[in-house]
Amino acid sequence: MDKRRAVLDAAIAEFGVAGFRDASMDAIARAAGVSKVTIYRHFPTKEALFAHLVEELGRRISVREGIEYHRGDSLRSQLLRAAHSSAALVRNPGTLALFRTIVAEHVRRPALVERVLARYWKEEYGFVRWVEQACVDGRLRAKSPQVAAHHFESLIKGVLVWPAVFERRIGTAAEVQSSVAEAVDLFLAYYAPRPRAAAGSPRRVAGVEHSTRGTGSIPHRIKR
């Protein structure tokens, strides 16, 4: 392992235990097996070191969750792949430790995290572009692709990411697959174009039965 990587891994552990304010550069140097001079050669301040870790988390999520739009593939299968990439992200112990470190510090010092991750959040780690392309093809209808992307990411993070980060029970593999599928179907039920139907008659979109009574936009029964 190169010295820079050793410093970053030691910093993840130290920040995770002590937080940014109380983290010790001496402790990081000892854990990494390097001198403080070596650390400061790569990162001039403790804040610069932490900001690099935040940036690293943004890159890891973008690489793992980045979804390329395929016109010939069903939207559902593409979304399921993206969701399962999120699951793989939090199964990686190193990434999960980094995630927990950044989330904990975000509570204490939000500005320190938000100024680095703001550009990733704006594009939902690249997913906004996927929604835009699906809308151009008429396969989704979203007034705001950014809002639609945020809705999907919130559904998936609620099912997969946050339970792992906060050490809550995620469920069996079968339960996770079922929850992910329901989240994907819910997203498509809302954003996929709906065929015209006679008033009061049921209609199905992306595996969900709708009624044209009332708003006509809320699924009233999930088909399993």
mmCIF file of C-alpha atoms in Angstrom, residues 21-207:
data_model
loop_
_atom_site.group_PDB
_atom_site.id
_atom_site.type_symbol
_atom_site.label_atom_id
_atom_site.label_comp_id
_atom_site.label_asym_id
_atom_site.label_seq_id
_atom_site.Cartn_x
_atom_site.Cartn_y
_atom_site.Cartn_z
ATOM 1 C CA ARG A 21 -12.446 18.600 15.733
ATOM 2 C CA ASP A 22 -10.735 16.051 17.981
ATOM 3 C CA ALA A 23 -8.985 13.985 15.325
ATOM 4 C CA SER A 24 -5.232 13.910 15.826
ATOM 5 C CA MET A 25 -2.794 14.175 12.972
ATOM 6 C CA ASP A 26 -0.269 12.433 15.233
ATOM 7 C CA ALA A 27 -2.635 9.479 15.620
ATOM 8 C CA ILE A 28 -3.203 9.361 11.866
ATOM 9 C CA ALA A 29 0.548 9.372 11.249
ATOM 10 C CA ARG A 30 1.119 6.529 13.741
ATOM 11 C CA ALA A 31 -1.683 4.415 12.279
ATOM 12 C CA ALA A 32 -0.425 4.982 8.746
ATOM 13 C CA GLY A 33 3.203 4.300 9.698
ATOM 14 C CA VAL A 34 4.413 7.615 8.320
ATOM 15 C CA SER A 35 5.659 10.913 9.689
ATOM 16 C CA LYS A 36 3.510 14.026 10.038
ATOM 17 C CA VAL A 37 5.800 15.616 7.462
ATOM 18 C CA THR A 38 4.642 12.995 4.958
ATOM 19 C CA ILE A 39 0.995 13.765 5.723
ATOM 20 C CA TYR A 40 1.469 17.501 5.309
ATOM 21 C CA ARG A 41 3.334 16.923 2.071
ATOM 22 C CA HIS A 42 0.101 15.516 0.622
ATOM 23 C CA PHE A 43 -2.440 17.473 2.671
ATOM 24 C CA PRO A 44 -1.396 20.887 4.020
ATOM 25 C CA THR A 45 -4.088 20.991 6.729
ATOM 26 C CA LYS A 46 -6.414 18.665 8.602
ATOM 27 C CA GLU A 47 -9.328 20.304 6.809
ATOM 28 C CA ALA A 48 -7.704 19.595 3.423
ATOM 29 C CA LEU A 49 -7.314 15.944 4.418
ATOM 30 C CA PHE A 50 -10.949 15.669 5.464
ATOM 31 C CA ALA A 51 -12.158 17.492 2.335
ATOM 32 C CA HIS A 52 -10.258 14.941 0.244
ATOM 33 C CA LEU A 53 -12.118 12.119 2.010
ATOM 34 C CA VAL A 54 -15.450 13.796 1.269
ATOM 35 C CA GLU A 55 -14.442 14.154 -2.372
ATOM 36 C CA GLU A 56 -13.409 10.503 -2.447
ATOM 37 C CA LEU A 57 -16.829 9.458 -1.176
ATOM 38 C CA GLY A 58 -18.515 11.509 -3.908
ATOM 39 C CA ARG A 59 -16.345 9.848 -6.552
ATOM 40 C CA ARG A 60 -16.975 6.352 -5.216
ATOM 41 C CA ILE A 61 -20.731 6.874 -5.255
ATOM 42 C CA SER A 62 -20.631 8.403 -8.746
ATOM 43 C CA VAL A 63 -18.599 5.533 -10.172
ATOM 44 C CA ARG A 64 -20.735 2.863 -8.511
ATOM 45 C CA GLU A 65 -24.137 4.486 -9.027
ATOM 46 C CA GLY A 66 -23.453 6.015 -12.424
ATOM 47 C CA ILE A 67 -26.107 4.709 -14.778
ATOM 48 C CA GLU A 68 -25.811 4.843 -18.539
ATOM 49 C CA TYR A 69 -29.067 5.212 -20.445
ATOM 50 C CA HIS A 70 -29.830 2.443 -22.960
ATOM 51 C CA ARG A 71 -32.683 3.093 -25.373
ATOM 52 C CA GLY A 72 -33.148 -0.584 -26.204
ATOM 53 C CA ASP A 73 -33.281 -1.790 -22.608
ATOM 54 C CA SER A 74 -36.316 -1.584 -20.346
ATOM 55 C CA LEU A 75 -36.305 1.232 -17.827
ATOM 56 C CA ARG A 76 -37.100 -1.220 -15.062
ATOM 57 C CA SER A 77 -34.062 -3.394 -15.718
ATOM 58 C CA GLN A 78 -31.805 -0.325 -15.880
ATOM 59 C CA LEU A 79 -33.134 0.997 -12.600
ATOM 60 C CA LEU A 80 -32.768 -2.384 -10.915
ATOM 61 C CA ARG A 81 -29.118 -2.506 -11.979
ATOM 62 C CA ALA A 82 -28.552 0.972 -10.565
ATOM 63 C CA ALA A 83 -30.199 -0.013 -7.289
ATOM 64 C CA HIS A 84 -28.119 -3.147 -6.922
ATOM 65 C CA SER A 85 -24.994 -1.073 -7.557
ATOM 66 C CA SER A 86 -25.972 0.951 -4.493
ATOM 67 C CA ALA A 87 -26.191 -2.280 -2.526
ATOM 68 C CA ALA A 88 -22.707 -3.253 -3.668
ATOM 69 C CA LEU A 89 -21.451 0.162 -2.569
ATOM 70 C CA VAL A 90 -22.389 -0.324 1.080
ATOM 71 C CA ARG A 91 -21.248 -3.957 1.101
ATOM 72 C CA ASN A 92 -17.678 -2.671 0.695
ATOM 73 C CA PRO A 93 -16.323 -2.289 4.267
ATOM 74 C CA GLY A 94 -13.960 0.552 3.337
ATOM 75 C CA THR A 95 -16.646 2.568 1.588
ATOM 76 C CA LEU A 96 -19.139 1.920 4.378
ATOM 77 C CA ALA A 97 -16.624 3.172 6.978
ATOM 78 C CA LEU A 98 -15.998 6.268 4.865
ATOM 79 C CA PHE A 99 -19.737 6.820 4.484
ATOM 80 C CA ARG A 100 -20.286 6.653 8.249
ATOM 81 C CA THR A 101 -17.396 9.035 8.908
ATOM 82 C CA ILE A 102 -18.713 11.650 6.478
ATOM 83 C CA VAL A 103 -22.331 11.354 7.639
ATOM 84 C CA ALA A 104 -21.332 11.784 11.290
ATOM 85 C CA GLU A 105 -19.293 14.880 10.523
ATOM 86 C CA HIS A 106 -22.050 16.282 8.342
ATOM 87 C CA VAL A 107 -24.225 16.474 11.449
ATOM 88 C CA ARG A 108 -21.533 18.345 13.396
ATOM 89 C CA ARG A 109 -20.104 20.534 10.629
ATOM 90 C CA PRO A 110 -22.459 20.567 7.628
ATOM 91 C CA ALA A 111 -20.598 23.296 5.730
ATOM 92 C CA LEU A 112 -17.420 21.223 5.716
ATOM 93 C CA VAL A 113 -19.191 18.423 3.864
ATOM 94 C CA GLU A 114 -21.727 20.297 1.755
ATOM 95 C CA ARG A 115 -19.301 22.556 -0.059
ATOM 96 C CA VAL A 116 -17.512 19.490 -1.418
ATOM 97 C CA LEU A 117 -20.528 17.297 -2.185
ATOM 98 C CA ALA A 118 -22.819 20.047 -3.512
ATOM 99 C CA ARG A 119 -22.022 19.385 -7.165
ATOM 100 C CA TYR A 120 -22.591 15.637 -6.751
ATOM 101 C CA TRP A 121 -25.943 16.232 -5.045
ATOM 102 C CA LYS A 122 -27.041 18.625 -7.776
ATOM 103 C CA GLU A 123 -26.731 15.912 -10.408
ATOM 104 C CA GLU A 124 -27.639 13.051 -8.030
ATOM 105 C CA TYR A 125 -24.298 11.447 -8.848
ATOM 106 C CA GLY A 126 -25.046 11.444 -12.583
ATOM 107 C CA PHE A 127 -28.593 10.080 -12.420
ATOM 108 C CA VAL A 128 -30.223 13.351 -13.544
ATOM 109 C CA ARG A 129 -28.765 12.839 -17.015
ATOM 110 C CA TRP A 130 -30.360 9.379 -17.218
ATOM 111 C CA VAL A 131 -33.785 10.826 -16.367
ATOM 112 C CA GLU A 132 -33.332 13.601 -18.937
ATOM 113 C CA GLN A 133 -32.571 11.083 -21.685
ATOM 114 C CA ALA A 134 -35.544 8.906 -20.748
ATOM 115 C CA CYS A 135 -37.772 12.004 -20.878
ATOM 116 C CA VAL A 136 -36.440 13.003 -24.305
ATOM 117 C CA ASP A 137 -37.383 9.530 -25.554
ATOM 118 C CA GLY A 138 -40.870 9.908 -24.081
ATOM 119 C CA ARG A 139 -40.358 7.001 -21.692
ATOM 120 C CA LEU A 140 -40.628 9.170 -18.584
ATOM 121 C CA ARG A 141 -42.529 12.356 -17.857
ATOM 122 C CA ALA A 142 -40.931 14.625 -15.285
ATOM 123 C CA LYS A 143 -41.393 18.366 -14.918
ATOM 124 C CA SER A 144 -38.007 18.414 -13.242
ATOM 125 C CA PRO A 145 -35.527 15.599 -14.020
ATOM 126 C CA GLN A 146 -33.542 16.721 -10.994
ATOM 127 C CA VAL A 147 -36.539 16.255 -8.676
ATOM 128 C CA ALA A 148 -37.367 12.894 -10.284
ATOM 129 C CA ALA A 149 -33.769 11.737 -9.838
ATOM 130 C CA HIS A 150 -33.874 12.839 -6.211
ATOM 131 C CA HIS A 151 -37.072 10.856 -5.653
ATOM 132 C CA PHE A 152 -35.516 7.670 -7.010
ATOM 133 C CA GLU A 153 -32.276 8.101 -5.082
ATOM 134 C CA SER A 154 -34.254 8.757 -1.886
ATOM 135 C CA LEU A 155 -36.271 5.568 -2.366
ATOM 136 C CA ILE A 156 -33.180 3.435 -2.931
ATOM 137 C CA LYS A 157 -31.127 4.999 -0.160
ATOM 138 C CA GLY A 158 -34.011 4.481 2.229
ATOM 139 C CA VAL A 159 -34.147 0.794 1.339
ATOM 140 C CA LEU A 160 -30.441 0.014 1.035
ATOM 141 C CA VAL A 161 -27.997 2.705 2.052
ATOM 142 C CA TRP A 162 -29.221 4.319 5.263
ATOM 143 C CA PRO A 163 -30.022 1.025 7.028
ATOM 144 C CA ALA A 164 -26.432 -0.091 6.345
ATOM 145 C CA VAL A 165 -24.902 3.230 7.399
ATOM 146 C CA PHE A 166 -26.845 3.312 10.680
ATOM 147 C CA GLU A 167 -26.397 -0.428 11.309
ATOM 148 C CA ARG A 168 -30.066 -1.246 11.133
ATOM 149 C CA ARG A 169 -31.378 -4.571 9.911
ATOM 150 C CA ILE A 170 -31.503 -4.585 6.123
ATOM 151 C CA GLY A 171 -33.264 -7.916 5.711
ATOM 152 C CA THR A 172 -32.580 -11.127 3.856
ATOM 153 C CA ALA A 173 -31.440 -11.098 0.249
ATOM 154 C CA ALA A 174 -34.983 -11.956 -0.844
ATOM 155 C CA GLU A 175 -36.460 -9.157 1.273
ATOM 156 C CA VAL A 176 -33.975 -6.659 -0.134
ATOM 157 C CA GLN A 177 -34.748 -7.708 -3.700
ATOM 158 C CA SER A 178 -38.460 -7.347 -3.039
ATOM 159 C CA SER A 179 -38.042 -3.903 -1.461
ATOM 160 C CA VAL A 180 -35.850 -2.712 -4.325
ATOM 161 C CA ALA A 181 -38.326 -3.973 -6.916
ATOM 162 C CA GLU A 182 -41.189 -2.197 -5.159
ATOM 163 C CA ALA A 183 -39.185 1.055 -5.014
ATOM 164 C CA VAL A 184 -38.437 0.840 -8.748
ATOM 165 C CA ASP A 185 -42.077 0.063 -9.578
ATOM 166 C CA LEU A 186 -43.266 2.953 -7.429
ATOM 167 C CA PHE A 187 -40.955 5.345 -9.279
ATOM 168 C CA LEU A 188 -42.100 4.100 -12.680
ATOM 169 C CA ALA A 189 -45.751 4.132 -11.650
ATOM 170 C CA TYR A 190 -45.475 7.843 -10.976
ATOM 171 C CA TYR A 191 -43.149 8.972 -13.769
ATOM 172 C CA ALA A 192 -43.868 6.598 -16.660
ATOM 173 C CA PRO A 193 -46.399 7.958 -19.212
ATOM 174 C CA ARG A 194 -49.863 6.569 -18.592
ATOM 175 C CA PRO A 195 -52.012 5.328 -21.458
ATOM 176 C CA ARG A 196 -55.412 6.894 -21.901
ATOM 177 C CA ALA A 197 -58.254 4.940 -20.323
ATOM 178 C CA ALA A 198 -61.985 5.378 -19.945
ATOM 179 C CA ALA A 199 -63.038 7.218 -16.802
ATOM 180 C CA GLY A 200 -63.279 4.891 -13.813
ATOM 181 C CA SER A 201 -61.560 1.960 -15.523
ATOM 182 C CA PRO A 202 -58.387 0.452 -14.063
ATOM 183 C CA ARG A 203 -55.108 0.685 -15.910
ATOM 184 C CA ARG A 204 -51.716 -0.869 -15.408
ATOM 185 C CA VAL A 205 -48.366 0.863 -15.633
ATOM 186 C CA ALA A 206 -45.050 -0.803 -14.839
ATOM 187 C CA GLY A 207 -46.705 -3.586 -12.870
#
